[in-house]
CSV table of C-alpha atoms in Angstrom, one decimal:
chain,number,residue,atom,x,y,z
A,1,MET,CA,0.0,0.0,0.0
A,2,ALA,CA,1.2,3.5,-0.6
A,3,ALA,CA,2.9,5.1,2.3
A,4,GLU,CA,1.1,8.1,3.9
A,5,PRO,CA,3.0,11.3,3.2
A,6,PRO,CA,4.6,13.0,6.0
A,7,PRO,CA,2.4,15.6,7.8
A,8,SER,CA,4.6,18.4,6.5
A,9,LEU,CA,3.9,17.4,3.0
A,10,SER,CA,0.1,16.4,3.2
A,11,TYR,CA,-0.6,20.3,2.9
A,12,ARG,CA,1.5,21.0,-0.1
A,13,THR,CA,-0.4,22.2,-3.1
A,14,THR,CA,0.4,23.8,-6.5
A,15,GLY,CA,-2.8,26.0,-6.0
A,16,SER,CA,-3.4,28.8,-3.8
A,17,THR,CA,-2.0,28.7,-0.2
A,18,CYS,CA,-4.3,31.4,1.3
A,19,LEU,CA,-6.6,28.8,3.0
A,20,HIS,CA,-3.5,27.1,4.6
A,21,PRO,CA,-4.5,28.2,8.1
A,22,LEU,CA,-7.9,26.8,7.6
A,23,SER,CA,-6.6,23.4,6.5
A,24,GLU,CA,-4.2,23.3,9.6
A,25,LEU,CA,-7.1,24.1,11.9
A,26,LEU,CA,-9.4,21.4,10.4
A,27,GLY,CA,-6.5,18.9,9.8
A,28,ILE,CA,-7.7,18.5,6.2
A,29,PRO,CA,-5.2,18.6,3.3
A,30,LEU,CA,-5.1,22.1,1.6
A,31,ASP,CA,-5.9,20.7,-1.8
A,32,GLN,CA,-9.2,19.4,-0.5
A,33,VAL,CA,-10.0,22.6,1.3
A,34,ASN,CA,-9.3,24.4,-1.9
A,35,PHE,CA,-11.7,22.2,-3.8
A,36,VAL,CA,-14.6,22.5,-1.3
A,37,ALA,CA,-14.0,26.4,-1.1
A,38,CYS,CA,-14.0,26.6,-5.0
A,39,GLN,CA,-17.3,24.6,-5.2
A,40,LEU,CA,-19.0,26.6,-2.5
A,41,PHE,CA,-18.0,29.9,-4.3
A,42,ALA,CA,-19.2,28.3,-7.6
A,43,LEU,CA,-22.5,27.5,-5.9
A,44,CYS,CA,-22.8,31.3,-5.0
A,45,ALA,CA,-21.6,32.4,-8.4
A,46,ALA,CA,-24.2,30.0,-10.0
A,47,PHE,CA,-27.1,31.8,-8.1
A,48,TRP,CA,-25.7,35.2,-9.1
A,49,PHE,CA,-25.3,33.9,-12.8
A,50,ARG,CA,-29.0,32.7,-12.9
A,51,SER,CA,-30.4,36.0,-11.3
A,52,TYR,CA,-28.1,38.7,-12.8
A,53,LEU,CA,-26.8,37.2,-16.0
A,54,SER,CA,-30.1,35.4,-17.1
A,55,PRO,CA,-30.6,35.0,-20.8
A,56,GLY,CA,-33.3,37.7,-20.7
A,57,LYS,CA,-30.9,40.3,-19.4
A,58,THR,CA,-27.6,39.5,-21.2
A,59,SER,CA,-26.4,38.2,-24.4
A,60,PRO,CA,-25.2,34.5,-24.9
A,61,ASP,CA,-21.6,35.9,-25.5
A,62,VAL,CA,-21.6,37.6,-22.1
A,63,ARG,CA,-22.9,34.5,-20.3
A,64,HIS,CA,-20.3,32.4,-22.2
A,65,ALA,CA,-17.5,34.9,-21.2
A,66,PHE,CA,-18.4,35.1,-17.7
A,67,ALA,CA,-18.8,31.3,-17.3
A,68,THR,CA,-15.4,30.9,-18.9
A,69,ILE,CA,-13.5,33.5,-16.8
A,70,PHE,CA,-14.9,32.1,-13.4
A,71,GLY,CA,-13.9,28.6,-14.6
A,72,ILE,CA,-10.3,29.6,-15.5
A,73,TYR,CA,-10.0,31.3,-12.2
A,74,PHE,CA,-11.1,28.3,-10.1
A,75,VAL,CA,-8.8,26.0,-12.2
A,76,ILE,CA,-5.8,28.3,-11.4
A,77,PHE,CA,-6.7,28.7,-7.8
A,78,CYS,CA,-7.0,24.9,-7.2
A,79,PHE,CA,-4.1,23.8,-9.4
A,80,GLY,CA,-1.7,26.7,-10.0
A,81,TRP,CA,0.7,26.0,-12.7
A,82,TYR,CA,-0.6,22.4,-13.3
A,83,SER,CA,-3.6,24.2,-14.9
A,84,VAL,CA,-1.4,24.6,-17.9
A,85,HIS,CA,-2.0,21.1,-18.8
A,86,LEU,CA,-5.7,21.8,-19.1
A,87,PHE,CA,-5.3,25.0,-21.2
A,88,VAL,CA,-2.8,23.2,-23.6
A,89,LEU,CA,-5.2,20.3,-24.1
A,90,VAL,CA,-8.1,22.5,-24.8
A,91,LEU,CA,-6.1,24.7,-27.3
A,92,MET,CA,-4.7,21.6,-29.2
A,93,CYS,CA,-8.1,20.1,-29.6
A,94,TYR,CA,-9.7,23.3,-30.8
A,95,GLY,CA,-7.0,23.2,-33.4
A,96,ILE,CA,-8.2,19.9,-34.5
A,97,MET,CA,-12.0,21.1,-34.3
A,98,VAL,CA,-11.0,23.9,-36.7
A,99,THR,CA,-8.8,22.1,-39.2
A,100,ALA,CA,-9.7,18.4,-39.2
A,101,SER,CA,-12.4,17.1,-41.6
A,102,ALA,CA,-15.8,16.0,-40.4
A,103,SER,CA,-15.0,12.4,-41.3
A,104,ASN,CA,-11.9,12.2,-39.1
A,105,ILE,CA,-12.5,14.9,-36.3
A,106,HIS,CA,-13.7,12.3,-33.8
A,107,ARG,CA,-10.6,10.0,-34.3
A,108,TYR,CA,-8.0,12.9,-34.0
A,109,SER,CA,-9.7,14.4,-31.0
A,110,PHE,CA,-10.0,11.0,-29.2
A,111,PHE,CA,-6.6,9.9,-29.8
A,112,VAL,CA,-5.0,13.4,-28.7
A,113,ALA,CA,-7.2,13.9,-25.7
A,114,MET,CA,-6.9,10.4,-24.4
A,115,GLY,CA,-3.3,10.3,-25.2
A,116,TYR,CA,-2.5,13.6,-23.5
A,117,LEU,CA,-4.6,12.4,-20.4
A,118,THR,CA,-2.6,9.0,-20.2
A,119,ILE,CA,0.7,10.9,-20.5
A,120,CYS,CA,-0.3,12.9,-17.5
A,121,HIS,CA,-1.5,9.9,-15.6
A,122,ILE,CA,1.7,8.2,-16.2
A,123,SER,CA,4.0,11.3,-15.2
A,124,ARG,CA,2.0,11.4,-12.0
A,125,ILE,CA,2.7,7.7,-11.2
A,126,TYR,CA,6.5,8.2,-11.8
A,127,ILE,CA,6.6,11.5,-9.9
A,128,PHE,CA,4.6,10.7,-6.8
A,129,HIS,CA,4.7,6.8,-6.5
A,130,TYR,CA,1.2,6.4,-5.5
A,131,GLY,CA,1.4,9.1,-3.0
A,132,ILE,CA,-0.3,12.3,-4.2
A,133,LEU,CA,1.7,15.1,-2.4
A,134,THR,CA,0.2,17.9,-4.5
A,135,THR,CA,-3.3,18.7,-6.0
A,136,ASP,CA,-4.6,15.8,-8.3
A,137,PHE,CA,-4.9,18.0,-11.5
A,138,SER,CA,-6.1,14.9,-13.4
A,139,GLY,CA,-9.6,15.2,-12.2
A,140,PRO,CA,-10.5,18.4,-14.4
A,141,LEU,CA,-8.3,16.9,-17.2
A,142,MET,CA,-10.5,13.8,-17.2
A,143,ILE,CA,-13.8,15.8,-17.4
A,144,VAL,CA,-12.3,17.9,-20.2
A,145,THR,CA,-11.3,14.8,-22.0
A,146,GLN,CA,-14.8,13.5,-21.8
A,147,LYS,CA,-16.3,16.7,-23.2
A,148,ILE,CA,-13.7,17.0,-26.1
A,149,THR,CA,-14.3,13.6,-27.3
A,150,THR,CA,-18.2,13.9,-26.8
A,151,LEU,CA,-18.3,17.1,-28.8
A,152,ALA,CA,-15.9,15.7,-31.5
A,153,PHE,CA,-18.3,12.7,-31.9
A,154,GLN,CA,-21.3,14.9,-32.1
A,155,VAL,CA,-19.8,17.0,-34.7
A,156,HIS,CA,-18.9,14.0,-36.7
A,157,ASP,CA,-22.3,12.9,-36.3
A,158,GLY,CA,-23.9,16.2,-37.6
A,159,LEU,CA,-21.4,16.9,-40.4
A,160,GLY,CA,-19.8,13.6,-41.3
A,161,ARG,CA,-22.7,11.1,-41.4
A,162,LYS,CA,-26.0,10.9,-43.2
A,163,ALA,CA,-29.1,11.6,-40.9
A,164,GLU,CA,-30.6,8.0,-41.7
A,165,ASP,CA,-27.3,6.4,-40.3
A,166,LEU,CA,-27.7,7.9,-36.9
A,167,SER,CA,-29.7,6.5,-34.0
A,168,THR,CA,-32.5,8.6,-32.6
A,169,GLU,CA,-30.2,9.9,-29.8
A,170,GLN,CA,-27.3,10.6,-32.1
A,171,TYR,CA,-29.5,12.5,-34.4
A,172,ARG,CA,-30.9,14.5,-31.5
A,173,LEU,CA,-27.4,15.4,-30.2
A,174,ALA,CA,-25.6,15.9,-33.4
A,175,VAL,CA,-24.0,19.2,-33.9
A,176,LYS,CA,-24.6,20.6,-37.4
A,177,ALA,CA,-21.8,23.4,-37.2
A,178,LYS,CA,-18.4,23.7,-35.7
A,179,PRO,CA,-18.5,25.8,-32.5
A,180,SER,CA,-16.8,29.2,-32.2
A,181,PHE,CA,-13.7,29.5,-30.0
A,182,LEU,CA,-15.8,31.2,-27.2
A,183,GLU,CA,-18.5,28.5,-27.3
A,184,TYR,CA,-15.7,25.9,-27.3
A,185,VAL,CA,-13.8,27.2,-24.2
A,186,SER,CA,-17.0,28.0,-22.4
A,187,TYR,CA,-18.4,24.5,-22.8
A,188,LEU,CA,-15.0,22.9,-21.7
A,189,LEU,CA,-14.0,25.4,-18.9
A,190,ASN,CA,-17.1,26.8,-17.5
A,191,PHE,CA,-17.1,27.2,-13.7
A,192,MET,CA,-20.1,25.0,-13.1
A,193,SER,CA,-18.4,21.7,-14.3
A,194,VAL,CA,-14.6,22.5,-14.7
A,195,ILE,CA,-13.7,21.2,-11.3
A,196,ALA,CA,-15.7,18.2,-10.7
A,197,GLY,CA,-17.9,17.8,-13.8
A,198,PRO,CA,-20.2,16.3,-14.8
A,199,CYS,CA,-19.9,15.8,-18.5
A,200,ASN,CA,-22.8,17.2,-20.5
A,201,ASN,CA,-23.8,17.5,-24.2
A,202,PHE,CA,-22.8,20.5,-26.3
A,203,LYS,CA,-26.2,21.3,-27.7
A,204,GLU,CA,-27.8,21.0,-24.2
A,205,TYR,CA,-25.3,23.5,-22.8
A,206,ILE,CA,-25.7,25.9,-25.6
A,207,ALA,CA,-29.4,25.8,-25.1
A,208,PHE,CA,-28.9,26.6,-21.5
A,209,ILE,CA,-26.6,29.6,-22.2
A,210,GLU,CA,-29.1,30.9,-24.9
A,211,GLY,CA,-32.2,30.4,-22.6
A,212,ARG,CA,-33.7,27.6,-24.4
A,213,HIS,CA,-32.9,24.7,-22.1
A,214,THR,CA,-36.1,24.5,-19.9
A,215,HIS,CA,-38.4,25.6,-22.6
A,216,MET,CA,-37.2,22.8,-24.9
A,217,LYS,CA,-38.2,20.2,-22.1
A,218,LEU,CA,-41.4,21.9,-21.1
A,219,LEU,CA,-42.6,21.8,-24.9
A,220,GLU,CA,-42.8,18.2,-24.7
A,221,VAL,CA,-45.8,18.3,-22.2
A,222,ASN,CA,-49.3,19.4,-23.2
A,223,TRP,CA,-49.7,22.1,-20.7
A,224,LYS,CA,-53.1,23.3,-22.0
A,225,GLY,CA,-54.5,19.9,-21.1
A,226,LYS,CA,-53.3,20.4,-17.7
A,227,GLY,CA,-55.0,23.8,-17.3
A,228,PHE,CA,-52.0,26.0,-18.0
A,229,HIS,CA,-52.3,29.0,-20.5
A,230,SER,CA,-48.6,29.3,-20.8
A,231,LEU,CA,-45.5,27.5,-20.1
A,232,PRO,CA,-44.5,27.4,-16.3
A,233,GLU,CA,-41.3,28.5,-15.1
A,234,PRO,CA,-39.6,25.8,-12.9
A,235,SER,CA,-37.4,26.9,-10.3
A,236,PRO,CA,-34.2,24.8,-9.2
A,237,THR,CA,-34.3,26.1,-5.7
A,238,GLY,CA,-36.0,23.0,-4.2
A,239,ALA,CA,-33.7,20.6,-6.0
A,240,VAL,CA,-30.7,22.5,-4.9
A,241,ILE,CA,-31.7,22.5,-1.2
A,242,HIS,CA,-32.4,18.8,-1.5
A,243,LYS,CA,-29.0,18.1,-2.9
A,244,LEU,CA,-27.3,20.4,-0.5
A,245,CYS,CA,-28.8,18.4,2.3
A,246,MET,CA,-27.5,15.1,0.8
A,247,THR,CA,-24.1,16.8,0.5
A,248,LEU,CA,-24.1,17.7,4.1
A,249,VAL,CA,-24.9,14.1,5.2
A,250,SER,CA,-22.3,12.8,2.8
A,251,LEU,CA,-19.7,15.1,4.3
A,252,LEU,CA,-20.6,14.0,7.9
A,253,LEU,CA,-20.4,10.4,6.8
A,254,PHE,CA,-16.9,11.1,5.2
A,255,LEU,CA,-15.6,12.7,8.5
A,256,THR,CA,-16.9,9.9,10.6
A,257,LEU,CA,-17.4,6.5,8.8
A,258,THR,CA,-14.5,7.0,6.2
A,259,LYS,CA,-12.1,7.8,8.9
A,260,THR,CA,-13.2,4.9,11.1
A,261,PHE,CA,-12.8,2.4,8.3
A,262,PRO,CA,-10.0,3.6,6.0
A,263,VAL,CA,-9.1,1.3,3.1
A,264,THR,CA,-5.7,0.6,4.7
A,265,CYS,CA,-7.4,-1.8,7.0
A,266,LEU,CA,-7.7,-4.1,4.2
A,267,ALA,CA,-3.9,-4.5,4.2
A,268,ASP,CA,-3.7,-5.0,8.1
A,269,ASP,CA,-2.1,-8.2,9.4
A,270,TRP,CA,-5.4,-9.1,11.3
A,271,PHE,CA,-7.5,-8.8,8.3
A,272,VAL,CA,-5.2,-10.8,6.0
A,273,HIS,CA,-4.0,-13.6,8.2
A,274,LYS,CA,-6.1,-13.8,11.3
A,275,ALA,CA,-9.8,-13.2,10.4
A,276,ASN,CA,-11.9,-15.9,8.9
A,277,PHE,CA,-13.3,-15.8,5.5
A,278,LEU,CA,-16.9,-14.6,6.5
A,279,THR,CA,-15.5,-11.9,8.7
A,280,ARG,CA,-13.3,-10.7,5.8
A,281,LEU,CA,-16.1,-10.6,3.6
A,282,CYS,CA,-18.3,-8.7,5.9
A,283,TYR,CA,-15.5,-6.2,6.7
A,284,LEU,CA,-14.6,-5.7,3.0
A,285,TYR,CA,-18.2,-4.7,2.6
A,286,VAL,CA,-18.1,-2.1,5.5
A,287,VAL,CA,-14.8,-0.7,4.3
A,288,MET,CA,-16.0,-0.2,0.7
A,289,GLN,CA,-19.3,1.4,2.0
A,290,ALA,CA,-17.2,3.7,3.9
A,291,SER,CA,-15.1,4.9,0.8
A,292,LYS,CA,-18.3,6.0,-0.9
A,293,PRO,CA,-19.4,9.3,0.8
A,294,LYS,CA,-16.5,11.3,-0.6
A,295,TYR,CA,-17.9,10.5,-4.1
A,296,TYR,CA,-21.5,11.1,-3.0
A,297,PHE,CA,-20.4,14.5,-1.6
A,298,ALA,CA,-18.4,15.6,-4.7
A,299,TRP,CA,-20.9,14.7,-7.3
A,300,THR,CA,-23.9,15.9,-5.4
A,301,LEU,CA,-22.4,19.2,-4.8
A,302,ALA,CA,-21.4,19.6,-8.4
A,303,ASP,CA,-24.9,18.7,-9.6
A,304,ALA,CA,-26.3,21.3,-7.2
A,305,VAL,CA,-24.0,24.0,-8.7
A,306,ASN,CA,-25.3,23.3,-12.1
A,307,ASN,CA,-28.8,23.4,-10.9
A,308,ALA,CA,-28.4,26.6,-9.0
A,309,ALA,CA,-27.2,28.2,-12.3
A,310,GLY,CA,-30.3,26.9,-14.0
A,311,PHE,CA,-28.8,24.0,-15.7
A,312,GLY,CA,-30.0,20.3,-15.4
A,313,PHE,CA,-33.7,20.6,-16.1
A,314,SER,CA,-34.8,17.2,-17.4
A,315,GLY,CA,-38.5,17.6,-17.8
A,316,VAL,CA,-41.6,16.6,-16.0
A,317,ASP,CA,-42.2,13.2,-14.2
A,318,LYS,CA,-45.3,11.1,-14.4
A,319,ASN,CA,-46.7,12.7,-11.3
A,320,GLY,CA,-46.2,16.3,-12.7
A,321,ASN,CA,-43.3,17.3,-10.8
A,322,PHE,CA,-40.2,19.2,-12.3
A,323,CYS,CA,-37.1,17.1,-12.5
A,324,TRP,CA,-33.7,18.5,-12.2
A,325,ASP,CA,-31.5,15.3,-12.6
A,326,LEU,CA,-30.2,15.7,-16.4
A,327,LEU,CA,-26.7,16.0,-14.9
A,328,SER,CA,-27.1,13.9,-12.0
A,329,ASN,CA,-24.1,11.5,-11.6
A,330,LEU,CA,-25.5,9.0,-9.3
A,331,ASN,CA,-28.6,7.8,-7.8
A,332,ILE,CA,-27.7,6.8,-4.2
A,333,TRP,CA,-31.1,4.8,-3.5
A,334,LYS,CA,-30.6,2.6,-6.6
A,335,ILE,CA,-26.9,2.1,-6.0
A,336,GLU,CA,-27.6,0.9,-2.4
A,337,THR,CA,-30.6,-1.4,-3.4
A,338,ALA,CA,-29.1,-2.5,-6.7
A,339,THR,CA,-29.9,-6.2,-7.4
A,340,SER,CA,-27.5,-6.7,-10.3
A,341,PHE,CA,-24.1,-5.6,-11.2
A,342,LYS,CA,-25.6,-3.8,-14.2
A,343,MET,CA,-28.0,-1.9,-12.1
A,344,TYR,CA,-25.2,-0.8,-9.8
A,345,LEU,CA,-23.1,0.4,-12.7
A,346,GLU,CA,-25.9,2.2,-14.4
A,347,ASN,CA,-26.4,4.4,-11.3
A,348,TRP,CA,-22.8,5.1,-10.3
A,349,ASN,CA,-21.0,7.8,-12.1
A,350,ILE,CA,-23.9,8.1,-14.5
A,351,GLN,CA,-22.5,10.7,-16.7
A,352,THR,CA,-19.2,8.7,-17.3
A,353,ALA,CA,-21.3,5.7,-18.1
A,354,THR,CA,-23.3,7.6,-20.6
A,355,TRP,CA,-20.0,8.9,-22.1
A,356,LEU,CA,-18.5,5.4,-22.4
A,357,LYS,CA,-21.7,4.1,-24.2
A,358,ARG,CA,-21.9,7.0,-26.7
A,359,VAL,CA,-18.1,7.2,-27.7
A,360,CYS,CA,-17.2,3.4,-27.4
A,361,TYR,CA,-20.0,0.8,-26.6
A,362,GLU,CA,-22.5,1.8,-29.4
A,363,ARG,CA,-19.6,2.4,-32.0
A,364,VAL,CA,-17.0,-0.3,-31.7
A,365,PRO,CA,-17.6,-3.3,-34.2
A,366,TRP,CA,-16.6,-6.2,-31.8
A,367,HIS,CA,-16.1,-7.0,-28.1
A,368,PRO,CA,-18.1,-3.9,-26.9
A,369,THR,CA,-18.2,-4.8,-23.3
A,370,VAL,CA,-14.4,-5.5,-23.0
A,371,LEU,CA,-13.3,-2.5,-25.0
A,372,THR,CA,-15.7,-0.4,-22.8
A,373,PHE,CA,-14.0,-1.6,-19.7
A,374,ILE,CA,-10.6,-1.0,-21.2
A,375,LEU,CA,-11.4,2.5,-22.1
A,376,SER,CA,-12.9,3.2,-18.6
A,377,ALA,CA,-9.7,1.9,-17.0
A,378,LEU,CA,-7.4,4.1,-19.4
A,379,TRP,CA,-9.5,7.1,-18.7
A,380,HIS,CA,-9.2,6.7,-14.9
A,381,GLY,CA,-5.5,6.4,-15.0
A,382,VAL,CA,-2.6,3.9,-14.9
A,383,TYR,CA,-2.5,2.7,-11.3
A,384,PRO,CA,-2.5,-1.1,-11.5
A,385,GLY,CA,-5.5,-1.3,-9.1
A,386,TYR,CA,-7.6,0.2,-11.8
A,387,TYR,CA,-6.9,-2.5,-14.1
A,388,PHE,CA,-7.4,-5.3,-11.4
A,389,THR,CA,-10.9,-3.7,-11.0
A,390,PHE,CA,-11.9,-3.4,-14.6
A,391,LEU,CA,-10.6,-6.9,-15.6
A,392,THR,CA,-12.5,-8.3,-12.7
A,393,GLY,CA,-15.4,-6.3,-13.6
A,394,ILE,CA,-15.4,-7.8,-17.2
A,395,LEU,CA,-15.7,-11.3,-15.7
A,396,VAL,CA,-18.3,-10.4,-13.1
A,397,THR,CA,-20.4,-8.7,-15.8
A,398,LEU,CA,-20.2,-11.6,-18.2
A,399,ALA,CA,-21.1,-14.1,-15.4
A,400,ALA,CA,-23.9,-12.1,-13.9
A,401,ARG,CA,-25.4,-11.7,-17.3
A,402,THR,CA,-25.2,-15.5,-18.1
A,403,VAL,CA,-26.8,-16.3,-14.6
A,404,ARG,CA,-29.6,-13.7,-15.0
A,405,ASN,CA,-30.4,-14.9,-18.4
A,406,ASN,CA,-30.4,-18.6,-17.4
A,407,TYR,CA,-32.3,-18.4,-14.1
A,408,ARG,CA,-34.1,-15.2,-13.5
A,409,HIS,CA,-37.4,-16.2,-15.3
A,410,TYR,CA,-37.8,-19.1,-12.8
A,411,PHE,CA,-38.4,-16.6,-10.0
A,412,LEU,CA,-41.0,-14.5,-11.7
A,413,SER,CA,-43.9,-16.8,-11.3
A,414,SER,CA,-44.8,-15.5,-7.8
A,415,LYS,CA,-44.3,-12.5,-5.6
A,416,ALA,CA,-42.7,-14.6,-2.8
A,417,LEU,CA,-40.1,-16.1,-5.1
A,418,LYS,CA,-39.4,-12.7,-6.7
A,419,VAL,CA,-38.8,-11.2,-3.2
A,420,VAL,CA,-36.4,-14.0,-2.4
A,421,TYR,CA,-34.7,-13.5,-5.7
A,422,ASP,CA,-34.3,-9.8,-5.0
A,423,ILE,CA,-32.9,-10.3,-1.6
A,424,VAL,CA,-30.4,-12.9,-2.6
A,425,THR,CA,-29.3,-11.0,-5.7
A,426,TRP,CA,-29.0,-7.7,-3.6
A,427,ALA,CA,-26.5,-9.3,-1.1
A,428,VAL,CA,-24.6,-11.1,-4.0
A,429,THR,CA,-24.4,-7.7,-6.0
A,430,GLN,CA,-23.2,-5.7,-2.9
A,431,LEU,CA,-20.5,-8.3,-2.0
A,432,ALA,CA,-19.4,-8.6,-5.6
A,433,VAL,CA,-19.0,-5.0,-6.1
A,434,SER,CA,-17.1,-4.6,-2.8
A,435,TYR,CA,-14.7,-7.3,-4.1
A,436,THR,CA,-14.4,-5.9,-7.5
A,437,VAL,CA,-13.8,-2.3,-6.6
A,438,ALA,CA,-11.4,-2.9,-3.8
A,439,PRO,CA,-8.3,-2.6,-5.9
A,440,PHE,CA,-9.7,0.7,-7.4
A,441,VAL,CA,-9.1,2.3,-4.0
A,442,MET,CA,-6.1,0.5,-2.9
A,443,LEU,CA,-4.2,1.4,-6.3
A,444,ALA,CA,-1.1,-0.6,-5.7
A,445,VAL,CA,-0.3,-4.4,-6.9
A,446,GLU,CA,1.0,-5.8,-3.6
A,447,PRO,CA,-2.1,-4.9,-1.3
A,448,THR,CA,-4.4,-5.9,-4.1
A,449,ILE,CA,-2.8,-9.4,-4.4
A,450,SER,CA,-2.7,-9.8,-0.7
A,451,LEU,CA,-6.4,-9.1,-0.3
A,452,TYR,CA,-7.5,-11.3,-3.2
A,453,LYS,CA,-5.2,-14.1,-1.8
A,454,SER,CA,-7.0,-13.7,1.6
A,455,MET,CA,-10.3,-14.1,-0.3
A,456,TYR,CA,-9.0,-17.2,-2.1
A,457,PHE,CA,-9.8,-15.3,-5.5
A,458,TYR,CA,-13.4,-16.7,-5.0
A,459,LEU,CA,-15.3,-14.3,-7.2
A,460,HIS,CA,-12.8,-14.9,-10.0
A,461,ILE,CA,-13.0,-18.5,-9.9
A,462,ILE,CA,-16.7,-18.6,-9.6
A,463,SER,CA,-17.1,-16.1,-12.4
A,464,LEU,CA,-14.9,-18.2,-14.7
A,465,LEU,CA,-16.7,-21.4,-13.9
A,466,ILE,CA,-20.1,-19.7,-14.9
A,467,ILE,CA,-18.7,-18.3,-18.2
A,468,LEU,CA,-17.1,-21.7,-19.1
A,469,PHE,CA,-19.8,-24.0,-18.1
A,470,LEU,CA,-23.2,-22.4,-18.2
A,471,PRO,CA,-24.8,-22.1,-21.7
A,472,ILE,CA,-25.0,-18.5,-23.0
A,473,LYS,CA,-28.6,-17.5,-23.7
A,474,PRO,CA,-29.4,-14.4,-25.5
A,475,GLN,CA,-31.0,-11.8,-23.4
A,476,ALA,CA,-34.5,-10.9,-24.2
A,477,HIS,CA,-35.1,-7.6,-26.0
A,478,ASN,CA,-31.4,-6.8,-25.7
A,479,GLN,CA,-30.1,-4.8,-28.7
A,480,ARG,CA,-26.7,-3.2,-28.1
A,481,ARG,CA,-26.8,-0.9,-31.0
A,482,PRO,CA,-29.7,1.6,-31.4
A,483,GLN,CA,-31.7,1.2,-34.5
A,484,THR,CA,-31.0,3.7,-37.1
A,485,LEU,CA,-33.5,4.9,-39.9
A,486,ASN,CA,-31.6,2.8,-42.5
A,487,SER,CA,-31.9,-0.4,-40.3
A,488,VAL,CA,-35.6,0.2,-39.8
A,489,LYS,CA,-36.1,0.6,-43.6
A,490,LYS,CA,-34.2,-2.6,-44.2
A,491,LYS,CA,-36.5,-4.4,-41.9
A,492,ILE,CA,-39.6,-3.1,-43.7
A,493,ASP,CA,-38.1,-4.0,-47.1
């Protein structure tokens, strides 16, 4: 396991040091204090942005400019000279956006953005040797990489492909004209998402800046039939307050639960050599649960910042309530009650999963699941633990899919059997996820091998046996690739 940095080094940062007294008072690393301070300031700026720079009062160019200036300031405040990496990547990829042909723009942008991100990941490994002694600048770089590639593929869809070859979603999100420089940098570096994301679609961001964002969603509903004579004006205030409450709870859990059960416990002599298998399994689950609140905190706060600015409206639910979850990165309830590996992944880091689907899973000609896991691992970084997690994830995903397709239908004949099935699959899913993601937070090879040896590699062995010996049945109604207008025509013909 990585050695803890000396106390004198744990407060080093390449960003601003003006909050150093506060970090010493709280006993929290300065880079984390800077991150939270920036996000809280961004929250205040978002309310101001929605009130005083609303589309009805200012032009789109002014909104783009202020969103970009604030974003650049936050990046420099948090990361100092490391922010140069972000600006270099943005400028390089804008050069590609301007000069590359529509038929190749997605390829060049993808390889340059992913290549630069990977080089930065590798340099951090060799410099810091698993101990991050300065601010981790790779986070914003990862978000920008998602946005660069998302936009490049959408421009390719809009300018380099025929409409009938696109899926419904690809056609809806296709960008029919290359963005201006101001639009490009605003989309990539705006203060609402530059620090912690999430990734979003270019057309939706432009609609938000131009004031069309909520109206586009509201027009999908027949308001006259509901007794309205004009479109309502949904307010994000309730959603923001709800998400800030969730953020506060996550912070309290992080300061208590996470510190009580640190991931280093999994490398302790008691855990590896003395505890019995069942104890190890339960303790692993508790430690992995304790590692979640920091993600819940960061992603929910980032979602609240976007909502406070007026971005993230997703429409009206079946009960007539306004929804502000367009940019939500997780669904905590569905994560904690997931009854399948697939359900868990679909509700964890939602925007990254959507990005992986749109740029890889739906587009590669073969082995989509494997290649998507590999891309996800490369995007996250080059720590060995990531690859243990994603390679294990491939096995578990394939095994879980096989078991589900072979046996689930036997438990749907009665409510009692379905309840039993849900309870069992919930427990299996939660334990499987804990086993799979443990290397992701441990990072290094030695503690990962030590952990898996202490667990007898049980999930690897079970998954391999399932894949090798159970018949593979096609999943009902499972179509990996969305239908295009062309495919529909061919079926009709």
